[in-house]
Tab-separated table of C-alpha atoms and ligand atoms in Angstrom:
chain	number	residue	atom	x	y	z
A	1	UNK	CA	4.319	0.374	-0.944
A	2	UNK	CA	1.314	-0.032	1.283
A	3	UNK	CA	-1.133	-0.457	-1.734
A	4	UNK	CA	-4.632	0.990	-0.200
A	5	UNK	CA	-5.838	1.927	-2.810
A	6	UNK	CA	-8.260	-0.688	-4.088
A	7	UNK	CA	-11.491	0.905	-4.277
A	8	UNK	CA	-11.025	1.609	-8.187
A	9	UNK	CA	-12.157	-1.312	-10.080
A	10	UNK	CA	-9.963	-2.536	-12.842
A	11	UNK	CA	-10.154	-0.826	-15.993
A	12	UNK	CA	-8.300	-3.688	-18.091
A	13	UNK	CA	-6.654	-7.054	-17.086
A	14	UNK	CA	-3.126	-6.504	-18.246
A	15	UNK	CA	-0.220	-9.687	-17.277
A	16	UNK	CA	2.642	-8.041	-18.193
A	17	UNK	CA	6.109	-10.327	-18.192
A	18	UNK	CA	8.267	-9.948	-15.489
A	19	UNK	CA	11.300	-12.579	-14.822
A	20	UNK	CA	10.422	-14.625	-12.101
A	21	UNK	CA	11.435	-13.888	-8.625
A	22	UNK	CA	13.470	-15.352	-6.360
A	23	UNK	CA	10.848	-14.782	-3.403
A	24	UNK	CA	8.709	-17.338	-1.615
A	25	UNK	CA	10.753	-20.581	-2.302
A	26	UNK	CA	9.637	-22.476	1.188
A	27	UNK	CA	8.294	-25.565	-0.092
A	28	UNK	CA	8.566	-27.549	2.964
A	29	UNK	CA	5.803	-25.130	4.802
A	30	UNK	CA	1.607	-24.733	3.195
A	31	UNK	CA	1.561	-21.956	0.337
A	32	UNK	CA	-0.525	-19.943	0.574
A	33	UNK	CA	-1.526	-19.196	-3.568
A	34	UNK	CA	-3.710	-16.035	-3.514
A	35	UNK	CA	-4.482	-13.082	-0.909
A	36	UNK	CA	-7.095	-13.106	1.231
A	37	UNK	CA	-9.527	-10.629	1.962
A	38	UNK	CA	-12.347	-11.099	4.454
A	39	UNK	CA	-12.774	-14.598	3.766
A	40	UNK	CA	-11.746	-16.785	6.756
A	41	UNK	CA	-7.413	-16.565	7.238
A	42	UNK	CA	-5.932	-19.880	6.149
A	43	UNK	CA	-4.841	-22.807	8.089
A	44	UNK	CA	-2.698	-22.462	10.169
A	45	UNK	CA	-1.292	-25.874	10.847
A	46	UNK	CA	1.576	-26.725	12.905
A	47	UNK	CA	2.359	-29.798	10.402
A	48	UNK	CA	4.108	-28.371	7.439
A	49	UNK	CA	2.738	-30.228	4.348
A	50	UNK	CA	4.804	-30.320	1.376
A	51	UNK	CA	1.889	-30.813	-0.771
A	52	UNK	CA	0.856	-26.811	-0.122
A	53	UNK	CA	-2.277	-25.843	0.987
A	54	UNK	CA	-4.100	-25.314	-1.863
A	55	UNK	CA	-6.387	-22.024	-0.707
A	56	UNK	CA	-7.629	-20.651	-3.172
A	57	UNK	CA	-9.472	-17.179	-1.795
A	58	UNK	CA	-11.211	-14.762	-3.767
A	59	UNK	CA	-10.171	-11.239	-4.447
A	60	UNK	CA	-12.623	-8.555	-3.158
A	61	UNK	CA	-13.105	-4.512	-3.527
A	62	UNK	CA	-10.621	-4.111	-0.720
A	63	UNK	CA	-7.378	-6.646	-1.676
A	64	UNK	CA	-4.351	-5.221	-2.387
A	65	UNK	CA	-3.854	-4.993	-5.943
A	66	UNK	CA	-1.555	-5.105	-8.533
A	67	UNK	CA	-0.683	-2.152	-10.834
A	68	UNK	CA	0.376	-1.584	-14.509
A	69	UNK	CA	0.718	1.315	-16.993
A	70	UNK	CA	1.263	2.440	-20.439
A	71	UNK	CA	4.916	2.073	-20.269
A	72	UNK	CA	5.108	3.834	-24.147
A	73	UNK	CA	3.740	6.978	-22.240
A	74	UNK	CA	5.656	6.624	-19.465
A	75	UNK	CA	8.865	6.757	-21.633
A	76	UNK	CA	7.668	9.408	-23.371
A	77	UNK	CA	6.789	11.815	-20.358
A	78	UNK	CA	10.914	10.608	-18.813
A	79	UNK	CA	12.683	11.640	-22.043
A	80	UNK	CA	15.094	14.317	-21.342
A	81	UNK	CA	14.734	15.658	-24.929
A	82	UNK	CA	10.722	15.771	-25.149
A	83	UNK	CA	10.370	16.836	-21.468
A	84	UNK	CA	12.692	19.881	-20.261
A	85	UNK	CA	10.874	19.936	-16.636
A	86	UNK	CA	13.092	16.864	-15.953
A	87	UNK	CA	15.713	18.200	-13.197
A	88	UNK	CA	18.197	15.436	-13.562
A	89	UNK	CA	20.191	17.188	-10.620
A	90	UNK	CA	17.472	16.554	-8.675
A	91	UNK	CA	17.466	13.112	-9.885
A	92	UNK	CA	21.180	12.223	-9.262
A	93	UNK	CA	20.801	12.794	-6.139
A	94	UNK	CA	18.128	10.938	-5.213
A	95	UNK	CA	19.817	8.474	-6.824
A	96	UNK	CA	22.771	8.582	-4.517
A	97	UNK	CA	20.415	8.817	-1.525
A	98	UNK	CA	19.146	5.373	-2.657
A	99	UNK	CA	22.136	4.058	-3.269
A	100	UNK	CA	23.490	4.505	-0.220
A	101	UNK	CA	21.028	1.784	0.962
A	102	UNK	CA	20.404	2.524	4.513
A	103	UNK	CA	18.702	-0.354	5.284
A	104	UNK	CA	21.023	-2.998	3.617
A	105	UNK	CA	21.629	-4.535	6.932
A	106	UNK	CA	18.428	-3.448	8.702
A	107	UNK	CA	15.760	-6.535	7.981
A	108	UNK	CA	17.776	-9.211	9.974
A	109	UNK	CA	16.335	-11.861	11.637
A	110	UNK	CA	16.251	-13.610	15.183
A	111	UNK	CA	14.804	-16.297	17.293
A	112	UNK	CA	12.571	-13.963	18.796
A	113	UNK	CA	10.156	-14.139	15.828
A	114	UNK	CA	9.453	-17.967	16.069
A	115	UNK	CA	8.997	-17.858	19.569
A	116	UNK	CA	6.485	-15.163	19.854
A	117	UNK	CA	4.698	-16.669	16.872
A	118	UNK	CA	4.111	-19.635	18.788
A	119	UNK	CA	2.401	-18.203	21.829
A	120	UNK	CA	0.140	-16.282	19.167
A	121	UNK	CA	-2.477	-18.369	19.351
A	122	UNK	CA	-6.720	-18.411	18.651
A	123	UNK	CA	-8.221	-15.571	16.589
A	124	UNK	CA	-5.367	-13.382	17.262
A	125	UNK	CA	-2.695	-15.949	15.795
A	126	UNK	CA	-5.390	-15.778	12.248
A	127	UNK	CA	-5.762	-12.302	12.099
A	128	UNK	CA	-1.530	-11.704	12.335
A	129	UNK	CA	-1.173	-14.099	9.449
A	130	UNK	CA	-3.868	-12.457	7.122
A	131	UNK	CA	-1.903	-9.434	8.158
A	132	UNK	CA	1.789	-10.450	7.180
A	133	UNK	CA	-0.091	-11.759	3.600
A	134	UNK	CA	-1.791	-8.682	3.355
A	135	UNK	CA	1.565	-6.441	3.999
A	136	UNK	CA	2.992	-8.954	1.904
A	137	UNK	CA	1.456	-9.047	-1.332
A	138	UNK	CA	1.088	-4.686	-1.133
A	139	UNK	CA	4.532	-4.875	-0.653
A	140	UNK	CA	5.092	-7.588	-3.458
A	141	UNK	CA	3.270	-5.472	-5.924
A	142	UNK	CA	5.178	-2.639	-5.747
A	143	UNK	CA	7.850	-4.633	-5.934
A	144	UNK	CA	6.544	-5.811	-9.398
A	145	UNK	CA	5.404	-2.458	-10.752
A	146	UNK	CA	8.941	-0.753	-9.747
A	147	UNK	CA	11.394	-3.510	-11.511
A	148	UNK	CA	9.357	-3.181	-14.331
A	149	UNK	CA	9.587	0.929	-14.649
A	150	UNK	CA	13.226	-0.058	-14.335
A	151	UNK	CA	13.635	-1.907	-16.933
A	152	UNK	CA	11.417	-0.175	-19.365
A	153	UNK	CA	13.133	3.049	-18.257
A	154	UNK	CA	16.595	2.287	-19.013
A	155	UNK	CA	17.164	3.582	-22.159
A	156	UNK	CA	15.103	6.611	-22.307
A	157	UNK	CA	16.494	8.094	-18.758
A	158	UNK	CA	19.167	5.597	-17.073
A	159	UNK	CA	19.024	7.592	-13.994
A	160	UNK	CA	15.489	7.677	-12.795
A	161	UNK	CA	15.310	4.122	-13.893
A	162	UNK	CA	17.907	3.040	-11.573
A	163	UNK	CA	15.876	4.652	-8.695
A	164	UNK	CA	13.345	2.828	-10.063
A	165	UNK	CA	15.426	-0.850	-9.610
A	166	UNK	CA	16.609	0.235	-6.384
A	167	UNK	CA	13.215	1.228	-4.889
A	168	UNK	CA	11.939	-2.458	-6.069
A	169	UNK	CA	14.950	-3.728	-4.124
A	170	UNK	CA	13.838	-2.408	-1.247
A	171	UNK	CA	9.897	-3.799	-1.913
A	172	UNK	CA	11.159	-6.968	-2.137
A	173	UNK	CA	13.238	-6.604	0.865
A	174	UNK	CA	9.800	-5.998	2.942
A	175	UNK	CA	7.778	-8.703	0.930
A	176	UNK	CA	11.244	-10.999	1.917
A	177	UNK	CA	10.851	-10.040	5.161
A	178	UNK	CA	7.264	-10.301	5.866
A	179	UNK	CA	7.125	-13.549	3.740
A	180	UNK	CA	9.597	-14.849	6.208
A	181	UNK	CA	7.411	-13.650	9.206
A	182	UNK	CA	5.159	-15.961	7.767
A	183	UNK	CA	7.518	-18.902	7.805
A	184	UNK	CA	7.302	-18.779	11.384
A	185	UNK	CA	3.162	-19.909	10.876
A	186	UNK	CA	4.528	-22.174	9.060
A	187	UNK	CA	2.952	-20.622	6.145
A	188	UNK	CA	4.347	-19.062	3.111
A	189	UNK	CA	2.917	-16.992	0.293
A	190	UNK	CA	3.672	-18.622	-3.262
A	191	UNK	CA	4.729	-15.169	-4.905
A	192	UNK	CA	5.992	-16.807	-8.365
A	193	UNK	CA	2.165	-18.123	-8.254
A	194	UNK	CA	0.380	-14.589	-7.285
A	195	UNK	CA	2.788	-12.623	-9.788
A	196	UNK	CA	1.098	-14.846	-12.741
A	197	UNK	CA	-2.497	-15.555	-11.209
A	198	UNK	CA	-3.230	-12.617	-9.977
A	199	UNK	CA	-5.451	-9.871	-12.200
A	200	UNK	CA	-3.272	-6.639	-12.795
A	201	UNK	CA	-4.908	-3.042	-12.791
A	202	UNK	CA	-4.411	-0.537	-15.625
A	203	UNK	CA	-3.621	2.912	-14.652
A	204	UNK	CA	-2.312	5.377	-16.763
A	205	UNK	CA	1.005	7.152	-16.060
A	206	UNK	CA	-0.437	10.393	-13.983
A	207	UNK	CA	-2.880	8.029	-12.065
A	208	UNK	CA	0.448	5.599	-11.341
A	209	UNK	CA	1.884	8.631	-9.902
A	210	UNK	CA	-1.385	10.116	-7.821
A	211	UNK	CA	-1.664	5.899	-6.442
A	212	UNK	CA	1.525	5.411	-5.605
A	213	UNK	CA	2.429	8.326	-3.761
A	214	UNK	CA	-0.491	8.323	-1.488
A	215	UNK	CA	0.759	4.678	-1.634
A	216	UNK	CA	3.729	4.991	-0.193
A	217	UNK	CA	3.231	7.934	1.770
A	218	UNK	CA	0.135	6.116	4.192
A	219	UNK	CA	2.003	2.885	4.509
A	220	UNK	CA	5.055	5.235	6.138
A	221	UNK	CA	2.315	6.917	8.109
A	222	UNK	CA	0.748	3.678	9.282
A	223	UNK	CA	4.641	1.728	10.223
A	224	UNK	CA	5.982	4.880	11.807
A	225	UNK	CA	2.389	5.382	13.935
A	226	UNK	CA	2.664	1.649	14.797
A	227	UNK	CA	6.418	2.193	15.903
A	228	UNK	CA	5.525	4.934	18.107
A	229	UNK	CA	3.040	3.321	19.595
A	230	UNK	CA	4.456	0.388	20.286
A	231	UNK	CA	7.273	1.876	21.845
A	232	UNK	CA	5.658	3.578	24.200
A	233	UNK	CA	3.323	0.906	25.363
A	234	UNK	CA	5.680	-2.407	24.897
A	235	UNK	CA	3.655	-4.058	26.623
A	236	UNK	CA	1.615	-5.125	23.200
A	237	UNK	CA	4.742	-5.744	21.481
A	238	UNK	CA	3.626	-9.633	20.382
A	239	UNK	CA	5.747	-10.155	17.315
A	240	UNK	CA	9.419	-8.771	16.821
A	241	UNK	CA	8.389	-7.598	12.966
A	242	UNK	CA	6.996	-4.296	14.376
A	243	UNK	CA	10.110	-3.490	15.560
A	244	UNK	CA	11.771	-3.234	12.557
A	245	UNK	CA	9.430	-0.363	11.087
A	246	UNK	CA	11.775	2.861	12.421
A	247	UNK	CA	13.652	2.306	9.074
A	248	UNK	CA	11.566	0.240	7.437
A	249	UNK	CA	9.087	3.085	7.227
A	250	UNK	CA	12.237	5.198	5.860
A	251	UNK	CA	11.768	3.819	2.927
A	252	UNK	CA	8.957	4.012	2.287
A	253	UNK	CA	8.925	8.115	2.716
A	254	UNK	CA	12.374	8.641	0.579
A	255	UNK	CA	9.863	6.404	-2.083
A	256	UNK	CA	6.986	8.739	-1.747
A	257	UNK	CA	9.421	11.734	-2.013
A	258	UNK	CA	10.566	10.092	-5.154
A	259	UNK	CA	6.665	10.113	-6.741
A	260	UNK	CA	7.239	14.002	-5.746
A	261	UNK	CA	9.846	14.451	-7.519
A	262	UNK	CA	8.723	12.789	-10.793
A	263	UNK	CA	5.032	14.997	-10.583
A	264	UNK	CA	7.010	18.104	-10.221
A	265	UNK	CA	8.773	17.182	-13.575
A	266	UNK	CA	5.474	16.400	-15.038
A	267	UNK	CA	3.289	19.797	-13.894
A	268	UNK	CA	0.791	19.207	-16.529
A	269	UNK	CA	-0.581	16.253	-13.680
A	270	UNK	CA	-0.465	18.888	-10.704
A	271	UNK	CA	-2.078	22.368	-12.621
A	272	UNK	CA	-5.070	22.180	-13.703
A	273	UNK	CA	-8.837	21.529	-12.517
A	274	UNK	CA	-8.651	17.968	-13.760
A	275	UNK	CA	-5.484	17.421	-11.508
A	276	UNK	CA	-7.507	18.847	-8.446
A	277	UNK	CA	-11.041	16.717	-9.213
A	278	UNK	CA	-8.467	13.316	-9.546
A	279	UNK	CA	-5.819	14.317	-6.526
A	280	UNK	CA	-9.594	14.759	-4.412
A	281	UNK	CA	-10.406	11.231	-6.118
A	282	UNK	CA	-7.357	9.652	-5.338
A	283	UNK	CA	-7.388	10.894	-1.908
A	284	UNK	CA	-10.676	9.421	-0.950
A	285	UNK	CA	-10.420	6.201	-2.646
A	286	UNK	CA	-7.129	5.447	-0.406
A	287	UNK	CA	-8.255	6.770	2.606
A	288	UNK	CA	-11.823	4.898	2.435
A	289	UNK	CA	-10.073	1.693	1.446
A	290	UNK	CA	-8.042	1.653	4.422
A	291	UNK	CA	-10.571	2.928	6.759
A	292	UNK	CA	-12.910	-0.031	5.590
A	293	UNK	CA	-10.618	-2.556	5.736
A	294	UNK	CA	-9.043	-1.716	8.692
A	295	UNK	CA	-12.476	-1.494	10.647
A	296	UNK	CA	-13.365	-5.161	8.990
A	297	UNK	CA	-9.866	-6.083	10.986
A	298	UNK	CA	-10.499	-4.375	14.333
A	299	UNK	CA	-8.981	-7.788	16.204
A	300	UNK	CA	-5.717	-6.871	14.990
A	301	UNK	CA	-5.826	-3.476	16.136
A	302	UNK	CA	-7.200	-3.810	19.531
A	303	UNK	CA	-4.319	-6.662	19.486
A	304	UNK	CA	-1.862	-4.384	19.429
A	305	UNK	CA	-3.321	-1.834	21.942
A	306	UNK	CA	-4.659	0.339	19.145
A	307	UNK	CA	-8.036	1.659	18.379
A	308	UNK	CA	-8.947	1.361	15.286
A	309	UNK	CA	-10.670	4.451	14.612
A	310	UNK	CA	-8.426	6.567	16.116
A	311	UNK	CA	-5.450	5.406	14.453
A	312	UNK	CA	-6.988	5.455	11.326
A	313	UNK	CA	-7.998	8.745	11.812
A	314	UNK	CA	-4.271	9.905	12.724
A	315	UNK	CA	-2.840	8.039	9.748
A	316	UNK	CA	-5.615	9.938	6.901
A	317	UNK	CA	-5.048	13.304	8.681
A	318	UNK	CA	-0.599	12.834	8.960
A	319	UNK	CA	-1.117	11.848	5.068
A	320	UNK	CA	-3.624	14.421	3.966
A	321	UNK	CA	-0.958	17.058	5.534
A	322	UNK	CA	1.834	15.522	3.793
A	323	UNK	CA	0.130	15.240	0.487
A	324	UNK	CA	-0.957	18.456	0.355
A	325	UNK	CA	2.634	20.023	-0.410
A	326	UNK	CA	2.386	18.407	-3.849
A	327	UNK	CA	-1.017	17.779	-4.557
A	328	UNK	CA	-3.170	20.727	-6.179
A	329	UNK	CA	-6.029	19.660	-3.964
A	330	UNK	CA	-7.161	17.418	-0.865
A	331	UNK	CA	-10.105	16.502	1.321
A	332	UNK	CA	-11.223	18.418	4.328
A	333	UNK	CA	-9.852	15.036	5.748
A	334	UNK	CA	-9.775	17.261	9.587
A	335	UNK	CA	-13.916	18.482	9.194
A	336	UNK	CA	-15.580	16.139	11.743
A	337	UNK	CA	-18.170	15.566	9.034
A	338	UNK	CA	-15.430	13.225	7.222
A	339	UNK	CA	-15.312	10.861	9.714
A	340	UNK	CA	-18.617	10.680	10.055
A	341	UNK	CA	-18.926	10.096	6.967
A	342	UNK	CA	-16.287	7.605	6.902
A	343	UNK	CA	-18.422	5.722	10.020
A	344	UNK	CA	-21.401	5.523	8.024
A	345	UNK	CA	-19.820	3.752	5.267
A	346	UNK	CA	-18.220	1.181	7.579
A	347	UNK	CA	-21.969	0.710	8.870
A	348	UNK	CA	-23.172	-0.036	5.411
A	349	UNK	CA	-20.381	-2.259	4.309
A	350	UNK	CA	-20.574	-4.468	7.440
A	351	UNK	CA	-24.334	-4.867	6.344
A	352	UNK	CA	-23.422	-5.812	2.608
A	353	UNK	CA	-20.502	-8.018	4.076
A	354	UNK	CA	-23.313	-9.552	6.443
A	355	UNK	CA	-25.922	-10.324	3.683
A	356	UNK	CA	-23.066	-11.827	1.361
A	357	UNK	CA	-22.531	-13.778	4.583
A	358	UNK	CA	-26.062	-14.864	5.058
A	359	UNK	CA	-28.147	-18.148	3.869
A	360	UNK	CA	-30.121	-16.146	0.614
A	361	UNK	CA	-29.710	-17.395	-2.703
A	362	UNK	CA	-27.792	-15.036	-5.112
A	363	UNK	CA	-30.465	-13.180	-6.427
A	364	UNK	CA	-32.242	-12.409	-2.985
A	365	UNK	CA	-28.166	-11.487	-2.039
A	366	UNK	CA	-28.226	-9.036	-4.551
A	367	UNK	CA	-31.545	-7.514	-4.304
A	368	UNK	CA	-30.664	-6.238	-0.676
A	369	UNK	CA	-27.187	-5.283	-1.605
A	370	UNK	CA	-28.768	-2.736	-4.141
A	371	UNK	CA	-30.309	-0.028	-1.247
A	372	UNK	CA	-26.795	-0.510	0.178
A	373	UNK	CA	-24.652	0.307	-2.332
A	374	UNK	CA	-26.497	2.753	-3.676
A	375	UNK	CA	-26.227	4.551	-0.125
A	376	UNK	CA	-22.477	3.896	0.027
A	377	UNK	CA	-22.024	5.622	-3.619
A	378	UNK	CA	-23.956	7.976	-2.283
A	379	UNK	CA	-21.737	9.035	1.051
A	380	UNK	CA	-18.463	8.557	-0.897
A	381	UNK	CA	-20.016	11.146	-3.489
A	382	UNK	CA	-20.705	13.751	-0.331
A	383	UNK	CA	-17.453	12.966	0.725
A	384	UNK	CA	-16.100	13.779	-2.616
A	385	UNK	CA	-18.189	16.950	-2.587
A	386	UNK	CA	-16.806	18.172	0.521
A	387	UNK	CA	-15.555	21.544	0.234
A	388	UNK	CA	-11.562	20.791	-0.677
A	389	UNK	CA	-8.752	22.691	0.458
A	390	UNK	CA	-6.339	24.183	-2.018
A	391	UNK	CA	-2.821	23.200	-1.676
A	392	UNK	CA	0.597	22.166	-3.509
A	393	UNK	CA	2.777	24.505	-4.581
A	394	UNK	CA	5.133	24.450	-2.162
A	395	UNK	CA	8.665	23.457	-3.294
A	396	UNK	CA	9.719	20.600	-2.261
A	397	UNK	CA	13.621	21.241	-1.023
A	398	UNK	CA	13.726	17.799	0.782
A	399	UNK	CA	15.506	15.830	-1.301
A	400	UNK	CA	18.457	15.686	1.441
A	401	UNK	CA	18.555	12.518	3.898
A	402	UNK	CA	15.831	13.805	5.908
A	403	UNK	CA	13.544	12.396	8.094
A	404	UNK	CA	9.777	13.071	8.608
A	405	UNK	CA	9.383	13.445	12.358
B	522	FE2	FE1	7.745	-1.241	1.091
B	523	FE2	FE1	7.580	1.615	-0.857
């Protein structure tokens, strides 16, 4: 799960129980207790300190969030007797696919990590740790969300909750994994901490579904895009993690065509003019929160021998094309006017970001900020008024080991 999708504000502060997991135990290194955002990157000390570091950074617009859902509805709308769209065929197979577990030997470990992360060093060192926290905690919270669905799914319809518990093995796989990139910064997140601190969005059932796909299907756009890249050009290859995302990013597609499969059992989400107005919705709010955030992390980027913009760019457009084989409706993501649209609102964030930075007090902070953000609701709404295009409908027969590219 790539989690961009942060935009929407939190409708209700839910802190649902989950048993505690077993990630993030690395006491001897600084903790790191929640995410950060555009705040300054944490220390990042040589000298482990077994006391933790306590930062303590504050969630913002942008932060990867954590979900939850009616889970009463959601065992309503996976009851084989209430809901006869259910293809459990369709289902069983899936679930062998993730059984299978291609990647149970894939995230494996050597001493090239450490040693590149030590000639990391300056502004690019910070800006790779906020980046393995970021990956971490999206990847952490779909971890969360997907256990839970598998629990609360098990009676009602064993099979799909299995998929459920397998796709949250593979989330915390990639949390693991990144959490143990972070090891080598002698950092570590404190994941038992953020799974009880941290504030948990509502969504209801059809909005889980609309989130999660795009979800899943941008972060396999943005590894796989990555991968390519980095392949090509190796000479930017300056940590070993990036490596891993040929299968990594596998994953994260067969989860995405998962979230197909369970909207096509529920066509009352994908058939109406409501569905189109929220897919459009959807769309925009994940596309806008990673095309913000990413242009607020352009160091990383350029890092890497990317440019921002552009890959951005490629990522919305591969994901728009995707998404429209199940969604009713999506932007106009390849009408120039988008992106410039998308450009003007990374002009006026970076001036709201700059006068939150700035010496006013509060009140003279919020007085500018009101011009601004009325003129970024105002571009997101002409975004969101863009002429759509119509799409779905077409059957999705890909429910074999396939891959994307
Ligand atoms: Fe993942
Ligand atoms: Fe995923």
């Amino acid at each position: 799960m790539a989690a961009e999708m942060a935009l929407v504000k939190p409708i209700s502060n839910v802190t649902p129980k989950f048993g505690s997991p077993r990630l993030g135990s690395y006491s001897k290194f600084s903790s790191i207790r929640m995410s950060a955002t555009a705040t300054p990157p944490p220390s990042t000390s040589t000298k482990p300190s077994k006391k933790g570091n306590k930062n303590v950074i504050k969630e913002s617009l942008l932060t990867p969030r954590f979900y939850t859902t009616d889970f009463d509805e959601m065992e309503t709308l996976f009851n084989t007797e209430i809901n006869k769209n259910l293809n459990q065929e369709e289902f069983e197979a899936l679930l062998q696919e993730f059984k299978t577990d291609y990647n149970q030997t894939h995230f494996v470990r050597n001493k090239e990590f450490k040693e590149a992360a030590d000639k990391l060093e300056g502004p690019l060192r910070q800006i790779f740790v906020e980046f393995l926290e970021r990956s971490c905690t999206a990847e952490f919270s779909g971890f969360l969300l997907y256990k839970e669905l598998g629990r609360r799914l098990k009676k009602t319809n064993p099979v799909v909750a299995e998929i459920f518990s397998l796709m949250s093995r593979d989330e915390a796989r990639h949390a693991g994994f990144l959490n143990k990139g972070l090891s080598d910064f002698n950092l570590a997140l404190d994941l038992g901490f953020l799974t009880k601190a941290r504030k948990y969005t509502f969504f209801k059932p059809k909005f889980i579904f609309y989130a999660t796909y795009l979800s899943e299907k941008i972060g396999y756009w943005r590894y796989i895009t990555i991968y390519r890249h980095l392949k090509a050009n190796p000479e930017y290859q300056c940590y070993p993690i990036f490596k891993y995302f040929e299968n990594w990013c596998q994953d994260e597609n067969r989860h995405g065509d998962f979230f197909s499969a369970l909207m096509k059992a529920q066509p009352q989400f994908l058939n109406d003019w409501k569905a189109k107005l929220w897919a459009r919705f959807f769309c925009l709010s994940v596309y806008v929160t990673m095309y913000l955030n990413d242009c607020q992390r352009t160091a990383f980027y350029e890092g890497i021998g990317l440019n921002t913009k552009e890959f951005d760019m490629h990522v919305i457009i591969e994901t728009n094309r995707t998404t429209a084989r199940i969604f009713p409706a999506v932007l106009d993501v390849e009408n120039p006017e988008f992106k410039r649209k998308l450009d003007r609102m990374v002009e006026i964030n970076q001036k709201i970001i700059a006068i939150g930075e700035s010496d006013d007090i509060q009140l003279v902070k919020n007085l500018k900020r009101i011009p601004l953000v009325a003129a970024l609701v105002s571009e997101l709404l002409a975004a969101y008024l863009m002429p759509p295009i119509e799409s779905g409908s077409v059957d999705l027969a890909e429910f074999e080991p396939q891959l994307v590219y």
